mmCIF file of C-alpha atoms in Angstrom:
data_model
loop_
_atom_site.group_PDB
_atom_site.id
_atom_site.type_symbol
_atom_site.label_atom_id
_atom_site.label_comp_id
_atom_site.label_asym_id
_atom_site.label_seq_id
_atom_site.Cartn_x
_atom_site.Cartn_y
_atom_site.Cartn_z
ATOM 1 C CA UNK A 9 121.765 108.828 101.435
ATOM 2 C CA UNK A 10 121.941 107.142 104.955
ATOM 3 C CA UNK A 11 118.772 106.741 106.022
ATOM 4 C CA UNK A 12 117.230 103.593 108.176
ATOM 5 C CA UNK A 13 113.227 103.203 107.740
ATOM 6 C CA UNK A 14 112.086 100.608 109.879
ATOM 7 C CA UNK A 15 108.227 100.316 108.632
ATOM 8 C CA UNK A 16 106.232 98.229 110.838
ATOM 9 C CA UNK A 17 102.921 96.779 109.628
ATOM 10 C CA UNK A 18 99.957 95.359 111.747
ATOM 11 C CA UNK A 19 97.264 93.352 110.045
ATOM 12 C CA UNK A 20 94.084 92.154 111.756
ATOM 13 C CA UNK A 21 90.246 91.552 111.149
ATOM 14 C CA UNK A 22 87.128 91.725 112.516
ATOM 15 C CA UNK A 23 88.297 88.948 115.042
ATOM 16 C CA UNK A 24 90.925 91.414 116.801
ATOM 17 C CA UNK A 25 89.189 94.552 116.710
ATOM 18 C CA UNK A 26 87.262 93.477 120.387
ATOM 19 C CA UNK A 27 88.041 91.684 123.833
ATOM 20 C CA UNK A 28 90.953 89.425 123.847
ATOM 21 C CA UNK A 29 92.068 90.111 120.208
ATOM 22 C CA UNK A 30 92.167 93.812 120.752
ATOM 23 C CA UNK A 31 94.495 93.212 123.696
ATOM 24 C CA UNK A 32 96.549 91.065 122.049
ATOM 25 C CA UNK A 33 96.578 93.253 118.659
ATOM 26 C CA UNK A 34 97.272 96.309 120.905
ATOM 27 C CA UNK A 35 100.057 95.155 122.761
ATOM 28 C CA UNK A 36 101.895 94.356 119.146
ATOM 29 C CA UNK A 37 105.292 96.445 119.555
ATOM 30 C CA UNK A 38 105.529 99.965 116.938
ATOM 31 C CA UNK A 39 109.000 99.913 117.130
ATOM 32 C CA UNK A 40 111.938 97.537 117.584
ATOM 33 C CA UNK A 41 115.669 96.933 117.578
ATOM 34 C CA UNK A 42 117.332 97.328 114.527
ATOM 35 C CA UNK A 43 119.965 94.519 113.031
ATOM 36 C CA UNK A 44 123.517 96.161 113.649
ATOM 37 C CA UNK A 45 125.699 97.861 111.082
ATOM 38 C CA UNK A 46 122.567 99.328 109.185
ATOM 39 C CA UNK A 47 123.336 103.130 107.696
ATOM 40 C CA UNK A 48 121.176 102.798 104.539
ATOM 41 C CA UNK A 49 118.148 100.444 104.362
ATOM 42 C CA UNK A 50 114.427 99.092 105.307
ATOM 43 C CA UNK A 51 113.691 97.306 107.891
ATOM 44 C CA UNK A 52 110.791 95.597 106.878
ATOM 45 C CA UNK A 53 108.973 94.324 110.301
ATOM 46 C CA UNK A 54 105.012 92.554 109.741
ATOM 47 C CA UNK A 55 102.505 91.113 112.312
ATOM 48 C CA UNK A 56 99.217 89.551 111.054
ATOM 49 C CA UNK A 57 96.505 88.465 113.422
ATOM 50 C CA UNK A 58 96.585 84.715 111.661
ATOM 51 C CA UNK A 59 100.799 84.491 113.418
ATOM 52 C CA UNK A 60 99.210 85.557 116.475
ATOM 53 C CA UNK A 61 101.314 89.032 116.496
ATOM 54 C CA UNK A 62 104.468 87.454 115.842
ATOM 55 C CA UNK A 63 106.836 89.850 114.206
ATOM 56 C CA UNK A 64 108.926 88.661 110.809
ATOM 57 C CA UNK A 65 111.586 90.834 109.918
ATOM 58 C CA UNK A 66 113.541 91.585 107.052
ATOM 59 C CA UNK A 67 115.981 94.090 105.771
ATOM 60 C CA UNK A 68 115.917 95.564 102.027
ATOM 61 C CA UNK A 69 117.477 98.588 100.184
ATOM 62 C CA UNK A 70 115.348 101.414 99.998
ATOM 63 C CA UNK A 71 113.823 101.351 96.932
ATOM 64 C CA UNK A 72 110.758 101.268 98.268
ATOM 65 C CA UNK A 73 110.131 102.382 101.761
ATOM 66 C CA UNK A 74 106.296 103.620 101.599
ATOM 67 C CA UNK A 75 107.415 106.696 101.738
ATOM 68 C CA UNK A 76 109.578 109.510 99.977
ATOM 69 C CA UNK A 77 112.767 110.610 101.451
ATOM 70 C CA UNK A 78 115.169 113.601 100.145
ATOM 71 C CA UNK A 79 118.197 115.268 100.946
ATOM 72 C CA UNK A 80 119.158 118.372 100.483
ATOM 73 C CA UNK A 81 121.313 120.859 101.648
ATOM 74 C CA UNK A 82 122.598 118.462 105.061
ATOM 75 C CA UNK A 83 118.784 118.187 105.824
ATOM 76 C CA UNK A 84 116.485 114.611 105.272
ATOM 77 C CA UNK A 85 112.635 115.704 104.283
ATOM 78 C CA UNK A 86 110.336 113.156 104.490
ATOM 79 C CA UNK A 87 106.831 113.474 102.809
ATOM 80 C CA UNK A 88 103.877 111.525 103.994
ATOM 81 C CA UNK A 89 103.452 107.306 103.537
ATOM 82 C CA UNK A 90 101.529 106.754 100.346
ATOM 83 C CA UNK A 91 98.236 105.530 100.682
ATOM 84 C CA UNK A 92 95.856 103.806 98.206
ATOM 85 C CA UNK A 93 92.743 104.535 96.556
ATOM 86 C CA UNK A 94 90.950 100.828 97.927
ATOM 87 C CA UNK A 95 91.702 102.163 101.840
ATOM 88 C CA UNK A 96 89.322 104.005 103.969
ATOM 89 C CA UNK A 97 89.195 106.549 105.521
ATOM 90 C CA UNK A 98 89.627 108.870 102.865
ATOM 91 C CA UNK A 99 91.948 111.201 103.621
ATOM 92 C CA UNK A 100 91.846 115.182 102.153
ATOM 93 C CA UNK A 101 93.787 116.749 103.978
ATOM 94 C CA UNK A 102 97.123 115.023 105.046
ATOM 95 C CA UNK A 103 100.632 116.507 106.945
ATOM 96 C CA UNK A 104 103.385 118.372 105.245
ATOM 97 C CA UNK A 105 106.709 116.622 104.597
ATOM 98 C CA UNK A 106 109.059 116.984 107.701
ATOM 99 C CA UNK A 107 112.478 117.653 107.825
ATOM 100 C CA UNK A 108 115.484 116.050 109.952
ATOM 101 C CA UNK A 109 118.862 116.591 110.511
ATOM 102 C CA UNK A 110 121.505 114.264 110.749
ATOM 103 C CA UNK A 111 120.761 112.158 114.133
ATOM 104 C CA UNK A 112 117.359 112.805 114.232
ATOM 105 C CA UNK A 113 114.550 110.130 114.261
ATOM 106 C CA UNK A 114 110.549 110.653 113.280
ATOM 107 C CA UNK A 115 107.360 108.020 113.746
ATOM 108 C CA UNK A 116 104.262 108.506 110.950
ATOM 109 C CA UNK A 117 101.748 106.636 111.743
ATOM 110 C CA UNK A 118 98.938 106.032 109.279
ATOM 111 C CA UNK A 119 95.820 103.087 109.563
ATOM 112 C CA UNK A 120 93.602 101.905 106.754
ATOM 113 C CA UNK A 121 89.926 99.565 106.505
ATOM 114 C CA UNK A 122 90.500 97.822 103.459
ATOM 115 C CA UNK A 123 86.751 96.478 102.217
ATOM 116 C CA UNK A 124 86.939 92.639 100.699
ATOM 117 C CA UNK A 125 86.152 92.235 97.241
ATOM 118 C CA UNK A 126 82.588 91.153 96.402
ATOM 119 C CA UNK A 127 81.553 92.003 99.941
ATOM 120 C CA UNK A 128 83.502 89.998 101.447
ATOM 121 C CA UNK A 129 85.333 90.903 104.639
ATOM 122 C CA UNK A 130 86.702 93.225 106.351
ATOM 123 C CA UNK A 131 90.613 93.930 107.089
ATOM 124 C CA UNK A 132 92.798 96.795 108.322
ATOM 125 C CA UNK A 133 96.257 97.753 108.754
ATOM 126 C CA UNK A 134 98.264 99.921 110.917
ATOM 127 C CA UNK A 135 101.737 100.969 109.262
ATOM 128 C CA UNK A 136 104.589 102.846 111.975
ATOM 129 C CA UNK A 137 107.595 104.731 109.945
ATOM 130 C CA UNK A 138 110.321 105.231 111.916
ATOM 131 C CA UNK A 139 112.931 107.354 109.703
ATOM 132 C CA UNK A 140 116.422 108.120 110.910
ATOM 133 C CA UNK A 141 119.064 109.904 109.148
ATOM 134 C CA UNK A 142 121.432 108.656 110.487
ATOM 135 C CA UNK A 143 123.787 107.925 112.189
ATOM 136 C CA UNK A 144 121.669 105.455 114.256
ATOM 137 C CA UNK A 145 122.369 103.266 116.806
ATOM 138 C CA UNK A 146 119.949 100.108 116.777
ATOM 139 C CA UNK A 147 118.063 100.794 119.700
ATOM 140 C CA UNK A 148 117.457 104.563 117.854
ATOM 141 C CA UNK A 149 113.573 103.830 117.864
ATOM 142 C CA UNK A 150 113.035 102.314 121.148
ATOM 143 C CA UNK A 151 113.369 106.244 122.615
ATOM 144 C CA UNK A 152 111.146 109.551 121.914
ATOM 145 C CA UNK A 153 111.541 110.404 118.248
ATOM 146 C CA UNK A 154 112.028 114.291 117.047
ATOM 147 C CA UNK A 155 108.699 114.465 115.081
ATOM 148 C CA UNK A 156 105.256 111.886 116.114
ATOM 149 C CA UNK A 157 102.792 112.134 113.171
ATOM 150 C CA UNK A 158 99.482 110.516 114.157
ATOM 151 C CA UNK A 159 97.342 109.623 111.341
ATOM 152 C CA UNK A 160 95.206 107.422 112.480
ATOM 153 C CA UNK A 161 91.715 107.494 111.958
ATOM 154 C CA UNK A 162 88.491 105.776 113.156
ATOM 155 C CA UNK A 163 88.071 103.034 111.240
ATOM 156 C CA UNK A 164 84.646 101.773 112.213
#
């Protein structure tokens, strides 16, 4: 299969959900560059609010992209990131897989309130898939994708 999933996860708590951490969490990039010479394989890029945003990249096979991808018949359908029981919102009713053909590109974007154990705190997490079946040039996600899947959800 050549496929490039570049998942990009943002995690923050209470402290950037207002004023100057909001701006700062908000302005963290959904989508970058990807390393040249990639046809099959997950870009792995996280930000957490205690790096200040920073992103740390790297690239793995895809044995595990958050998501599930097949192929069939020359087209790529992706079904919808897996979530976990220990997020809010809950979500009933979620988006059909999509399908792609080869040069295509889709972003899925899903957030989740995750509640600390014993009461404690607060976090939350924004995950972006972008999916190409490729081929894909590294600046593939920096443009309009095919399919935008917006998932997010207040997370109060």
């Amino acid at each position: 299969m050549r496929v490039v999933v570049q998942r990009v996860r943002t995690s923050w708590t209470k402290a950037s959900r207002g004023s100057t951490g909001a701006t700062v969490r908000n302005a963290a990039p959904i989508a970058f560059s990807l390393p040249t010479g990639l046809t099959s394989a997950l870009h792995d890029v996280s930000m957490q609010e205690s790096d200040s945003f920073v992103p740390h990249m790297s690239v793995r096979d895809l044995s595990d992209p958050g998501l599930v991808l097949k192929e069939s018949d020359g087209l790529l359908r992706v079904h919808r990131p897996e979530t976990t029981i220990f997020s809010m919102p809950q979500r009933n009713r979620r988006p059909p897989a999509l399908r792609l053909t080869p040069g295509q590109w889709l972003q899925w974007q899903i957030n989740y309130r995750f509640v600390g154990t014993w009461g404690g705190p607060w976090s939350y997490r924004l995950d972006t898939f972008n999916v190409a079946y490729c081929p894909a040039s590294p600046e593939v996600f920096l443009g309009t994708p095919v399919h935008h899947v917006d998932e997010r959800a207040p997370l109060r």
